[in-house]
XYZ file of C-alpha atoms in Angstrom:
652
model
C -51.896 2.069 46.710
C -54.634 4.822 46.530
C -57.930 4.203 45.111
C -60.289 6.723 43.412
C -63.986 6.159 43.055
C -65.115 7.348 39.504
C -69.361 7.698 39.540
C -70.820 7.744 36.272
C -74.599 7.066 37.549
C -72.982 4.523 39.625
C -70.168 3.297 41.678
C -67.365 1.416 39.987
C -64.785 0.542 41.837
C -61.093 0.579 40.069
C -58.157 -1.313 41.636
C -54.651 -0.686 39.224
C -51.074 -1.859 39.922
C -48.593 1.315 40.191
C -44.947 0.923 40.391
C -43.041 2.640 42.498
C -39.806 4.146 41.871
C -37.674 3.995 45.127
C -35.043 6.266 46.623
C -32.136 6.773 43.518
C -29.533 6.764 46.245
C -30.723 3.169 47.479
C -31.840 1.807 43.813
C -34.983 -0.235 45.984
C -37.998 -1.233 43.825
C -41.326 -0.821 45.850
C -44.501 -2.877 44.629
C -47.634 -3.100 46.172
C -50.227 -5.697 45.820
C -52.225 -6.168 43.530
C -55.799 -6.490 44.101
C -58.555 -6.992 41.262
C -62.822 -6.915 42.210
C -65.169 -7.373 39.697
C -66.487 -4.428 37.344
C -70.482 -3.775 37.538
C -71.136 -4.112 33.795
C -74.425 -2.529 34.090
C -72.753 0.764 33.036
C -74.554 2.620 29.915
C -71.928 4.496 28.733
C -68.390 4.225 27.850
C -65.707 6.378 29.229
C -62.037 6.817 29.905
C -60.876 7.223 33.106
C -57.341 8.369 34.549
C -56.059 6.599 37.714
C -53.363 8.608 39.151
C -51.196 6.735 42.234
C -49.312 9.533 44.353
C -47.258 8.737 46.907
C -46.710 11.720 49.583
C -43.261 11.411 50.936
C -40.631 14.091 51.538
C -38.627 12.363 48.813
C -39.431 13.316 44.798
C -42.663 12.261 43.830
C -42.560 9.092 41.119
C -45.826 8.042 39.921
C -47.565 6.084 37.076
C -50.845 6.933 35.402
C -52.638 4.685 32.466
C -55.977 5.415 30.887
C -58.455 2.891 30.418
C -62.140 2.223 28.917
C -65.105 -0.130 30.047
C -67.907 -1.040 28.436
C -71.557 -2.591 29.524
C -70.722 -5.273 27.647
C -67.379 -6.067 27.044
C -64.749 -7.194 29.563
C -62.036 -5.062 30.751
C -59.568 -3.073 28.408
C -57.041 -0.806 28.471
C -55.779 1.613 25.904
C -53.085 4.141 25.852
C -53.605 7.095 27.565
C -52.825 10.118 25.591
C -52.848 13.736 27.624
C -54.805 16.819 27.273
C -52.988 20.046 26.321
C -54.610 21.794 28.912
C -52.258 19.795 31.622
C -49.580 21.287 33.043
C -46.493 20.552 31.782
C -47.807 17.690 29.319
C -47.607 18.078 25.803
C -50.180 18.038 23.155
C -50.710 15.216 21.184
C -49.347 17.279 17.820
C -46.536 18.005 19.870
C -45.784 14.591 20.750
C -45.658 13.672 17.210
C -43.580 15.976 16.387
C -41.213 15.579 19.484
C -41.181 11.826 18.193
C -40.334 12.806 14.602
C -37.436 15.027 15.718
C -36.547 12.527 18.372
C -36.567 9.904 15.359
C -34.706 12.829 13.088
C -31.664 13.193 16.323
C -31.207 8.824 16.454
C -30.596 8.691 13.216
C -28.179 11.395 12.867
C -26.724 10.232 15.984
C -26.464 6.673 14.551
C -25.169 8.267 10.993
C -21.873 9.750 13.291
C -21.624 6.686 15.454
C -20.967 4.413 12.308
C -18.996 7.329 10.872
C -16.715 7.425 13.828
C -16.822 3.629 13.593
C -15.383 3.144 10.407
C -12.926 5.900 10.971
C -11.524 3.409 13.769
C -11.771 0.654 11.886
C -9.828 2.577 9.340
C -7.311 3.902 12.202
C -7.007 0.091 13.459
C -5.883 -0.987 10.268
C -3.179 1.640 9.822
C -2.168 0.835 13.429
C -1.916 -3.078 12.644
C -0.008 -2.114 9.235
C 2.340 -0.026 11.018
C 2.874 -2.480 14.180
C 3.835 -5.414 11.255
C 5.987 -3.004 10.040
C 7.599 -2.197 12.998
C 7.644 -5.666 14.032
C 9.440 -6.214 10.405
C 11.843 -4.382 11.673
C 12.311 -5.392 15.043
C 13.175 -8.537 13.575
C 15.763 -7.181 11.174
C 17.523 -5.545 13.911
C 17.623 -8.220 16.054
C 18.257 -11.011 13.126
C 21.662 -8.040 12.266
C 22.613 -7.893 16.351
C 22.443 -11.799 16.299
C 25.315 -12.275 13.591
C 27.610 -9.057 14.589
C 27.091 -10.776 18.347
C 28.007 -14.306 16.781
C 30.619 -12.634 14.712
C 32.500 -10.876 17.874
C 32.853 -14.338 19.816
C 34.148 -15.901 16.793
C 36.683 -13.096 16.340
C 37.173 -13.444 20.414
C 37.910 -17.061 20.258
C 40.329 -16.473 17.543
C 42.649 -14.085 19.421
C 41.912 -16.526 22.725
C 43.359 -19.692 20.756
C 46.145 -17.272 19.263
C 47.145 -15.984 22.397
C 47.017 -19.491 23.879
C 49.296 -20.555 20.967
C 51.837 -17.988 21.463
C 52.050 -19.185 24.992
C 52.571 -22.760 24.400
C 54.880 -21.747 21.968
C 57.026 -19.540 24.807
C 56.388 -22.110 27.537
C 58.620 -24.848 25.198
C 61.150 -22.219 24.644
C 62.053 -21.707 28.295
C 61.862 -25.333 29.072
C 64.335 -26.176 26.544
C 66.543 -23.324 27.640
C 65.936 -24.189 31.284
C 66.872 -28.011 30.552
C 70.121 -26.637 28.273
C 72.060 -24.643 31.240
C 70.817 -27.519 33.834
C 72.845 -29.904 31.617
C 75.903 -27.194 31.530
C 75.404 -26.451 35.165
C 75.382 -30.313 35.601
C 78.749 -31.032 33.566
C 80.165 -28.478 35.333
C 79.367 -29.859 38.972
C 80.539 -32.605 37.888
C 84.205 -31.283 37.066
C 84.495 -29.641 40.397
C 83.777 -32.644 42.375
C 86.631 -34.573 40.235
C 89.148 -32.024 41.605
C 87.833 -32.470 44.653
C 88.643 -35.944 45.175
C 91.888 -35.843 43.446
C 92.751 -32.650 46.199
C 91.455 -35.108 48.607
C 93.472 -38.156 47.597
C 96.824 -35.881 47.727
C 95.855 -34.358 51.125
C 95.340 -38.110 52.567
C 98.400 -39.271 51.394
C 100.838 -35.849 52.578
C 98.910 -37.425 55.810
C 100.060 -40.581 55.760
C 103.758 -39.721 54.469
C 103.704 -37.206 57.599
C 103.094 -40.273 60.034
C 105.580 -42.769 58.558
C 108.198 -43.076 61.060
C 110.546 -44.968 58.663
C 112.762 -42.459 56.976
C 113.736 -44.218 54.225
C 110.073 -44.990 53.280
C 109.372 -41.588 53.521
C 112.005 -39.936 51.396
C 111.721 -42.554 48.941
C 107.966 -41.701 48.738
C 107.790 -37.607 49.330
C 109.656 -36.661 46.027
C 106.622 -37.675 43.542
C 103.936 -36.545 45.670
C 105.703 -33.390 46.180
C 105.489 -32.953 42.247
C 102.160 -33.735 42.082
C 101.101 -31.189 44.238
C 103.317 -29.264 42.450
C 101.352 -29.822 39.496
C 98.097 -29.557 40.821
C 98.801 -26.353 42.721
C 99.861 -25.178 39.008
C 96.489 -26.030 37.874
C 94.085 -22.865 38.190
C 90.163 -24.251 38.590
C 87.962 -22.564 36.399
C 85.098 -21.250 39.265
C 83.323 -19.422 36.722
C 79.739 -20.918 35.456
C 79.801 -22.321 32.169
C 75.743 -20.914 31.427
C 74.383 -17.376 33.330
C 71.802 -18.029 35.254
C 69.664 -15.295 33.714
C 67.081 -16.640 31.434
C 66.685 -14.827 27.966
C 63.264 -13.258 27.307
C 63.065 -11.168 24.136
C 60.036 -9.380 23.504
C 56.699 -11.643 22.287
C 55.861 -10.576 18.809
C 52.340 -10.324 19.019
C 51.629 -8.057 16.502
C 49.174 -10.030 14.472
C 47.200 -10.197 18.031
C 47.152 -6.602 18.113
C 46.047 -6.694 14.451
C 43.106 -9.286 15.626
C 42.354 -7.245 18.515
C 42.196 -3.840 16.306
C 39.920 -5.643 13.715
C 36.906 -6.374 16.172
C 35.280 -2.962 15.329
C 35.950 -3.839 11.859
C 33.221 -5.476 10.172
C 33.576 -6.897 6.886
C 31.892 -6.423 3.760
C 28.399 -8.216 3.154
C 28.632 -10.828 0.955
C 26.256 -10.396 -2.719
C 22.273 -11.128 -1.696
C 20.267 -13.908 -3.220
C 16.932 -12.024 -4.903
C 13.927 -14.674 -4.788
C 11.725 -15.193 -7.534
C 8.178 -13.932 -8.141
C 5.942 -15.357 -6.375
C 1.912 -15.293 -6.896
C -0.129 -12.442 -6.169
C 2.719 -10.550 -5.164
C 2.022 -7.605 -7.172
C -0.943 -4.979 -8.569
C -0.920 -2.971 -11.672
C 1.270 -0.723 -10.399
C 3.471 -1.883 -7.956
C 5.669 -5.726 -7.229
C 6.145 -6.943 -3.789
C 10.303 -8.351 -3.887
C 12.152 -10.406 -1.445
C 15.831 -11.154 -1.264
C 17.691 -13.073 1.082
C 21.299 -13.036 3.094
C 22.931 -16.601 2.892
C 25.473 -15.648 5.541
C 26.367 -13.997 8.952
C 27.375 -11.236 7.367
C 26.087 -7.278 9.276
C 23.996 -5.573 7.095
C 23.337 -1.715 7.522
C 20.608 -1.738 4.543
C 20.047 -2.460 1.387
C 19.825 -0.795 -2.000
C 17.244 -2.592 -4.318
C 17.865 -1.487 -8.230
C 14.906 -1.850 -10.879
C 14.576 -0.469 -14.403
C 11.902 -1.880 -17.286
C 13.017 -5.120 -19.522
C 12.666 -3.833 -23.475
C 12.192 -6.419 -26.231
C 15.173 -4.958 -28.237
C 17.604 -4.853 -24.701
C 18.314 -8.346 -23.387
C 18.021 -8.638 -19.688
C 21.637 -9.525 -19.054
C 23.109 -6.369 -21.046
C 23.496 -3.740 -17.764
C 24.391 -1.047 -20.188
C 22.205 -0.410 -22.288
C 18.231 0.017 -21.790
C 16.626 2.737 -20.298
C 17.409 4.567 -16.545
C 17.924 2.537 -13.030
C 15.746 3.400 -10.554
C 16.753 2.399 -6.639
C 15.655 2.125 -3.282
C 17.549 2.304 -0.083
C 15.440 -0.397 2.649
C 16.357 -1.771 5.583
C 14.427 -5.181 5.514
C 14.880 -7.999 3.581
C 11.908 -6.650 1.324
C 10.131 -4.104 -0.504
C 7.231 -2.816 -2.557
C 8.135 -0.523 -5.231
C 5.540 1.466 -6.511
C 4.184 3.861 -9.502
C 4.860 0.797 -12.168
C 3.428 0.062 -15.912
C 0.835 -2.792 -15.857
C 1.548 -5.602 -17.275
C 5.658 -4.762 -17.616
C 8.308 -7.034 -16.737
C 11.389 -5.703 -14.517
C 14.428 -6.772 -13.513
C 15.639 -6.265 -10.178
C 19.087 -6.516 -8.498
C 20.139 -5.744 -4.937
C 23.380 -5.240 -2.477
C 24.188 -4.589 0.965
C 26.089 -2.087 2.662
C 27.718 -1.711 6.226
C 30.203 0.339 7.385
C 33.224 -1.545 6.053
C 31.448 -1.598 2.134
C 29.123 -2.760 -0.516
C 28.859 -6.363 -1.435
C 28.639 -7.554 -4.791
C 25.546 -7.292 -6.719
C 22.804 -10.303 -6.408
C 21.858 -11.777 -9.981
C 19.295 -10.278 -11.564
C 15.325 -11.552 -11.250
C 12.550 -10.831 -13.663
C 9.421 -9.441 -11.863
C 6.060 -8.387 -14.270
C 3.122 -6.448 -12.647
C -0.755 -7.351 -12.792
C -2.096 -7.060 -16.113
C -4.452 -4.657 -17.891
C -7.917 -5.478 -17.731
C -8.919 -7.562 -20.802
C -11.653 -5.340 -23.740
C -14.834 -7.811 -24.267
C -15.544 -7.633 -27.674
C -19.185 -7.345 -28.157
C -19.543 -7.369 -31.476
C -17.799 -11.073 -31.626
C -20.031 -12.551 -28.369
C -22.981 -14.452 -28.819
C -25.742 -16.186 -26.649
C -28.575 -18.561 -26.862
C -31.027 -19.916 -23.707
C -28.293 -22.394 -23.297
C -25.066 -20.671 -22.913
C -22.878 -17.851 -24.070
C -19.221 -17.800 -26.314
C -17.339 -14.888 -24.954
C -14.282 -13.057 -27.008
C -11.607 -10.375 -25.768
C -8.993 -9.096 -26.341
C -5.847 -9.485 -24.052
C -5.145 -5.494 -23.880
C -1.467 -6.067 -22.948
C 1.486 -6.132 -25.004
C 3.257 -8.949 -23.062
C 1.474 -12.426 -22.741
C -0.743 -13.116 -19.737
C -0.585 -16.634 -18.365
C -4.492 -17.437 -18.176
C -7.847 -15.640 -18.103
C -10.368 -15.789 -15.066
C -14.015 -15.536 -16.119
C -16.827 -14.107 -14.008
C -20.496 -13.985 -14.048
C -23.052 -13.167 -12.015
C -26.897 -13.255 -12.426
C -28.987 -9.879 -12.292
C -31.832 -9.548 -9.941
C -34.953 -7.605 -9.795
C -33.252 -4.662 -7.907
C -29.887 -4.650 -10.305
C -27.462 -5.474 -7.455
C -25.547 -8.951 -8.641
C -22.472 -10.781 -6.988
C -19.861 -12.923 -8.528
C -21.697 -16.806 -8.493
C -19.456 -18.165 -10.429
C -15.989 -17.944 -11.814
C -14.180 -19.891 -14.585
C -10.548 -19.642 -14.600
C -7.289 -20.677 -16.175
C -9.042 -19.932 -19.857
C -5.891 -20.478 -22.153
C -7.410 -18.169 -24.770
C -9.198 -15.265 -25.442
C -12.844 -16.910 -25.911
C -14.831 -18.752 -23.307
C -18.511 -20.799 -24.012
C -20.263 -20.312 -20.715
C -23.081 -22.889 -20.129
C -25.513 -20.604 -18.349
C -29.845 -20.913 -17.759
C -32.350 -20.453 -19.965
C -34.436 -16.948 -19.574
C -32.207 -14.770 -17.083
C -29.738 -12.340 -17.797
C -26.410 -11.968 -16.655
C -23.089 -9.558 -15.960
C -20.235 -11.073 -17.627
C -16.606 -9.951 -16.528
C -12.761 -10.862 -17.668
C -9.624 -10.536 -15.669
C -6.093 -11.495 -16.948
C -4.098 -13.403 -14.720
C -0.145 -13.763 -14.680
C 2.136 -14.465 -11.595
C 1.669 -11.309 -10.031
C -1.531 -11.496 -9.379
C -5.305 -11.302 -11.571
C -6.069 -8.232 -13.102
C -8.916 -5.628 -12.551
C -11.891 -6.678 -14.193
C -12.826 -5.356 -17.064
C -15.941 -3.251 -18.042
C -19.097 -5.383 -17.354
C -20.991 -7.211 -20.398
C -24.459 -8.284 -20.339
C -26.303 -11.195 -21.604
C -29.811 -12.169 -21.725
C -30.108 -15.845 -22.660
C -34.088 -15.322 -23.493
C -33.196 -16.201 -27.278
C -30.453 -16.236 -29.317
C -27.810 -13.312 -30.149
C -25.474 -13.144 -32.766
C -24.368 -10.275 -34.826
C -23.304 -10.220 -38.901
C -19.370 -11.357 -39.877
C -17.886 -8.100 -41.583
C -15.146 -10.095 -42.939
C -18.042 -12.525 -44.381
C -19.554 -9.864 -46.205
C -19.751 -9.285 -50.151
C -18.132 -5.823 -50.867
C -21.217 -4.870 -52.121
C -23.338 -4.754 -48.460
C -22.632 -2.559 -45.525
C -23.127 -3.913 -41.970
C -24.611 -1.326 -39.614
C -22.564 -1.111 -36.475
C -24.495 -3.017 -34.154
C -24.081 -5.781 -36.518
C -27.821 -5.950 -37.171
C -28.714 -4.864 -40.061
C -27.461 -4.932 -43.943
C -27.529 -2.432 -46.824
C -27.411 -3.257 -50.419
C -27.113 0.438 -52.416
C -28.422 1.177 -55.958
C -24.718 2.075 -56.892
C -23.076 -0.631 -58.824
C -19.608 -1.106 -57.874
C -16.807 -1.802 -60.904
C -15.365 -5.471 -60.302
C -11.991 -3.360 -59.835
C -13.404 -1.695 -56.659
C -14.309 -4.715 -54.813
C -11.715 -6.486 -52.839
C -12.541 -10.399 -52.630
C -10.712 -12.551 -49.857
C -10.992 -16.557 -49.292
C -13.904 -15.591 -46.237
C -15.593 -13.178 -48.404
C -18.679 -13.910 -50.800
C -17.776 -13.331 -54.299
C -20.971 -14.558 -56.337
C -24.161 -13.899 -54.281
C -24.341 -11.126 -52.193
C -24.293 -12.259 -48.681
C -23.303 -12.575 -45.154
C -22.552 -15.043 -42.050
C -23.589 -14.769 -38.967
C -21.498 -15.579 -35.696
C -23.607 -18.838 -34.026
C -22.064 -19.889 -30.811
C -21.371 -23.986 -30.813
C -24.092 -24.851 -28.507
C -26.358 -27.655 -30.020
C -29.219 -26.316 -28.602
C -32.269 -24.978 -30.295
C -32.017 -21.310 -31.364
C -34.421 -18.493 -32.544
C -34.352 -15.586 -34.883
C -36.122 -13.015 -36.737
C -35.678 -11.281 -39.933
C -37.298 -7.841 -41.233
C -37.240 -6.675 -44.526
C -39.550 -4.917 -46.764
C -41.815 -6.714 -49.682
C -40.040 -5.798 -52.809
C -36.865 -6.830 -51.494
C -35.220 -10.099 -52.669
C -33.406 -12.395 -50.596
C -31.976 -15.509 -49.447
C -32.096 -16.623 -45.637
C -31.778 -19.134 -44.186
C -28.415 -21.436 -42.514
C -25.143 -22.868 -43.844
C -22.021 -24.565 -42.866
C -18.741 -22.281 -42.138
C -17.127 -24.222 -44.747
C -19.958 -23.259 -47.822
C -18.247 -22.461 -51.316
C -17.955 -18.383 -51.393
C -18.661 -18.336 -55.221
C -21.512 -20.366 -55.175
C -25.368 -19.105 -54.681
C -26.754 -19.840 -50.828
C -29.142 -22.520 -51.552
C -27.045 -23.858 -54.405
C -25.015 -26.275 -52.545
C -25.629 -29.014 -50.172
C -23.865 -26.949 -47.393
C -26.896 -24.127 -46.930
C -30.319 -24.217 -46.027
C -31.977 -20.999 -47.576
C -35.787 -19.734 -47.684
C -35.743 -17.365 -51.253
C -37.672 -14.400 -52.092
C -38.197 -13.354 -56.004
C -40.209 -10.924 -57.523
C -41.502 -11.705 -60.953
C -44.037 -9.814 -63.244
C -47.326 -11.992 -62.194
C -46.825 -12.635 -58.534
C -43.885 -12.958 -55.398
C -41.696 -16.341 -55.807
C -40.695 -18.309 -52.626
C -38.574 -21.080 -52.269
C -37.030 -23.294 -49.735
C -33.550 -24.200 -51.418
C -30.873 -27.195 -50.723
C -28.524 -28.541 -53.053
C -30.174 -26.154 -55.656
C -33.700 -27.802 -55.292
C -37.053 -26.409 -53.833
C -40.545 -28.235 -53.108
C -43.375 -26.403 -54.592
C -45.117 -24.131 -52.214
C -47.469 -21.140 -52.830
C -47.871 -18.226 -49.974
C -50.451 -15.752 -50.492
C -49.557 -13.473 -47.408
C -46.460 -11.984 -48.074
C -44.037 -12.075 -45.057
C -42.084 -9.075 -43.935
C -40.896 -10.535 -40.344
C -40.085 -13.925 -40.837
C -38.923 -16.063 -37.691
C -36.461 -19.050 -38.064
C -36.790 -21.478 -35.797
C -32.881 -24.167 -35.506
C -33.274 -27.282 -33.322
C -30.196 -29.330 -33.664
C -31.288 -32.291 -31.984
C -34.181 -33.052 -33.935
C -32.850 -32.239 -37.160
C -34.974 -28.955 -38.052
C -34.871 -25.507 -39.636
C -38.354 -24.130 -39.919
C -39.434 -20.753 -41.049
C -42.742 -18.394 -39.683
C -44.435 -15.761 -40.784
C -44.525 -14.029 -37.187
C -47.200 -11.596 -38.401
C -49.277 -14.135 -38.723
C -48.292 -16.743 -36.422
C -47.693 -19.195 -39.907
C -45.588 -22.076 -40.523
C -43.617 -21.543 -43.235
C -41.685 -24.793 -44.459
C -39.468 -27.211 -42.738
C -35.521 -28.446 -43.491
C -35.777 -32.288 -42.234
C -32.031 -33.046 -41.948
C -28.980 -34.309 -39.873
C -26.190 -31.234 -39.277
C -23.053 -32.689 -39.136
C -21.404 -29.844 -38.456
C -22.260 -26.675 -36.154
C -24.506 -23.943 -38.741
C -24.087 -20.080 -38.992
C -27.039 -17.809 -39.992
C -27.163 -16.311 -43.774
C -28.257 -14.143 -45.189
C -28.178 -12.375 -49.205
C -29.964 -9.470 -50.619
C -30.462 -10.352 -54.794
C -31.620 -7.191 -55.044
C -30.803 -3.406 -53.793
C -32.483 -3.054 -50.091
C -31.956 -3.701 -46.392
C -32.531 -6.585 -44.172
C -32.642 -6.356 -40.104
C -32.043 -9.277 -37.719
C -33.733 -8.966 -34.656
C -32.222 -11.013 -32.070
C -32.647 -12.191 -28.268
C -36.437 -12.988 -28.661
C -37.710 -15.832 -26.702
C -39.224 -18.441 -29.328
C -42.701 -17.855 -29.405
C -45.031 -20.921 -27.880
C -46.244 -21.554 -31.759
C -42.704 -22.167 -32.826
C -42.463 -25.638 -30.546
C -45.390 -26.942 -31.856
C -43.314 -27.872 -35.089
């Protein structure tokens, strides 16, 4: 360690810790010790000082430098030491900055190709593991077809073996029977020759003992009938040829059907017909069906020809001759995806296999459908309130779907929103979504069937702040004209002859009015209504099933605040059952707020202008309420929906 002393009007003596780098070829690590003395604090000023530790060696110089302040009366401190331009071959601080900034600029970019080349791997990995199940897919096709043609040649081996064995049992009897025939004839035969023999033998003895009789009279007396019976035996030829040759007969083995055996080894037979599976789930997109068949036999199978056209309504599956053109595919597996489909379109499918011998007889047919279209949201038919949310689509395909998957998510500050929950198997096309009071949501439909869900469909948001609803067209007296957001209602100066209107069970034939959609929530909901001062009209609530040719108000089905102009002043009632309490308002309301708590019984109506209570409906709804709403008068009216109930409104 070196040591510099630094005078500023006096000594102060410095001891620092360097580091030393060591040899690169020997990777040592040098440290010296590390002394510290105490710093005279006496010092006036305040000044940065360099400490520079050399160490003079043949090898490359490695040194460390750090710049570091004292003060008279502080302790000890350190701070970074920043180089002068002026030194050689240091930088300037400007430089630096910049040198960082580029250095900063060069990671990045460097780290922008490093996860570019990353996900190009990634991307390469996955084609690699697609193709090595593929070729693994087929690895164990080949070796699934080598197993039965190897099963099938030792069956056909073992066939000529016991056929051959049989034809050889069968010649082995043969020649024992003919062996044991001419043994018998050979037998007989030996057995006739040793009969002469002994009768020879008998003659022969007696000549013998007639040749040593010495009486003569004996002898004459006896010679004469021996001497004809060898007479008679010499006349007597002996048959000395064998009765059976000896020679064994051995025609020529027929073996012709063994030869035909042997010939058909390298003939495979025909495949037998394939067994298609059914559909199974998620096996398909909207434009493509994953199918799998199977071989119920030992059969060799070269490939496989899979054959798919479109199932019409007017063309029953079974009819193969009529219906529109057959598409196939030749595979090799026992599957296959077939691609560049109609969504939502059923198929039938067939399949055979083929070797070298032939075709086997076509599988029985299986109905496969692709993923569905994504289902439309109907906007104009949805509604919301704090509390939930009744969603309505439409389906979008022409064939049925088997169930409906609802998603929503919740919306945050920066826009971004996941799926948090999902509602599925929803039989029909509506859904009422229980959801939380002031936050807004993306809504989203699929359509599900066996092949799979479909995409979703275009997003739809709600806001459950307030309530939203929009005006029933097919409520509305011929008369009025809905705007198309559903807001807002027009009654026109021109009077319309009774023979233009067109009047329907839904419609409203006496006053001049309109529903509007309330989702079934009991709940408490809030609206508004604009509308100028010289316009008449009726709002207010009523029951779905309130009498079309009756006045809202009129009946005890509708809750209804009224608005009529007369020569002296402006009317207003509150009407049910055709009766109104007597009330006075000397501010004439042009946004009136209408406040529906179903649980306490309540229908209360504000001037929001100025914060008012209006009047109150005390009663008991027995049955869910939709919003009303009449002009009596040519004008407009605007509902203003999806406003949070102001604080006023709860003290009611």
């Amino acid at each position: 360690m070196d040591l510099y002393e630094v005078y500023t009007g006096s000594r102060l003596d410095v001891i620092t810790e360097e580091v030393l780098s060591g040899d690169e070829e020997h990777g040592e690590e040098h440290q010296e010790e590390v002394k510290e003395e105490e710093v005279n604090r006496d010092l006036p000023t305040k000044e940065a000082f360099v400490v520079v530790s050399e160490r003079t060696e043949t090898r490359e110089l490695s040194s460390t430098s750090q710049r570091f302040s004292t003060d008279t009366n502080d302790s000890l401190r350190f701070e970074a030491y920043v180089p002068s331009s002026d030194e050689e071959g240091t930088p300037s601080p400007d430089s630096s900055v910049d040198g960082h900034e580029d250095v900063f600029e060069e990671h990045k970019e460097s780290e922008n190709k490093v996860n570019n080349i990353r996900t190009k791997l990634e991307e390469k990995v996955v084609e690699m593991e697609n193709f090595a199940g593929h070729l693994e897919e087929i690895f164990l096709t080949v070796e699934e077809n080598f197993g039965r043609q190897e099963q099938h040649l030792e069956q056909h081996c073992n066939d000529v073996l016991q056929t051959l064995s049989h034809r050889y049992d069968e010649r082995a009897a043969a020649l024992g029977e003919e062996k044991k025939r001419k043994l018998e004839s050979l037998y007989t035969q030996l057995l006739g020759c040793g009969r002469t023999l002994d009768a020879s033998k008998d003659l022969i003895e007696t000549a013998q003992e007639l040749y040593r009789t010495e009486d003569k009279r004996l002898f004459l007396q006896a010679v004469m009938p021996t001497m004809k019976r060898i007479e008679e035996f010499a006349k007597e030829k002996p048959d000395l040829t064998l009765v059976t040759p000896l020679e064994f007969d051995m025609p020529l083995a027929d073996l012709s059907d063994v030869k035909t055996m042997m010939d058909s080894i390298n003939i495979v037979p025909a495949p037998s017909a394939p067994v298609i599976n059914p559909q199974v789930s998620n096996s398909a997109t909207r434009t493509s069906l994953r199918v799998c068949w199977s071989l119920f036999s030992d059969d060799s199978v070269e490939y496989y020809e899979l054959y798919y056209r479109p199932v019409l309504e007017d063309t029953p599956a079974a009819d193969s001759t009529k219906g529109p053109d057959v598409f196939n595919v030749k595979v090799k597996e026992t599957h296959c995806s077939v691609g560049e489909l109609l969504p939502n379109v059923q198929y039938e499918f067939w399949v055979t296999a083929t070797n070298t011998t032939g075709i086997s007889p076509a599988s029985e047919k299986a109905v496969y459908v692709t993923v569905p279209s994504p289902p439309v949201i109907r906007q104009r038919e949805c509604s919301s309130c704090p509390e939930a949310a009744l969603i309505r689509w439409e389906s979008g395909n022409t064939n049925p779907v088997d169930s409906y998957t609802v998603e929503l998510s919740e919306t945050g500050t920066d826009g971004q929103s996941g799926v948090n929950e999902s509602i599925v198997a929803v039989p029909t096309c509506e859904s009422l979504i229980q959801l939380q009071s002031g936050r807004q949501y993306l809504i989203y439909v699929r359509a599900v069937n066996i092949g799979g869900p479909s995409d979703r469909s275009e997003a739809f948001t709600v806001s459950t702040t307030g309530t939203i609803f929009h005006l029933l067209q097919d409520t509305a007296h011929p008369c009025l004209s809905i705007s198309e957001d559903g807001f807002s209602m027009f009654y026109g100066d021109e009077e319309l002859p009774l023979s233009a209107m067109t009047f329907d069970d839904n419609t409203f034939a006496r006053c001049v009015a309109v529903l509007g959609d309330l989702i079934p929530v009991r709940g408490r909901h809030y609206w508004e209504v604009e509308l100028e001062e010289d316009t008449e009209y009726r709002i207010g609530v009523a029951y779905e099933d309130t009498q079309r040719n009756s006045y809202l108000g009129g009946t005890n089905t509708s809750w209804c605040m009224r608005h009529v102009l007369t020569p002296s002043r402006h009317k207003y009632e509150f009407l049910h059952s055709g009766w109104s309490p007597d009330i006075r308002i000397t501010v004439n309301p042009v946004r009136i707020g209408l406040s529906l708590n179903y649980e306490r019984g309540i229908l209360s109506f504000f001037n929001v202008d100025l914060e008012q209570h209006l009047h109150t409906f005390y009663c008991s709804f027995l049955h869910y309420v939709h919003p009303c709403f009449a002009l009596d008068n040519p004008g407009a009216l605007t509902v203003r929906t999806g406003v949070e109930a102001p604080q006023y409104v709860h003290l009611v």
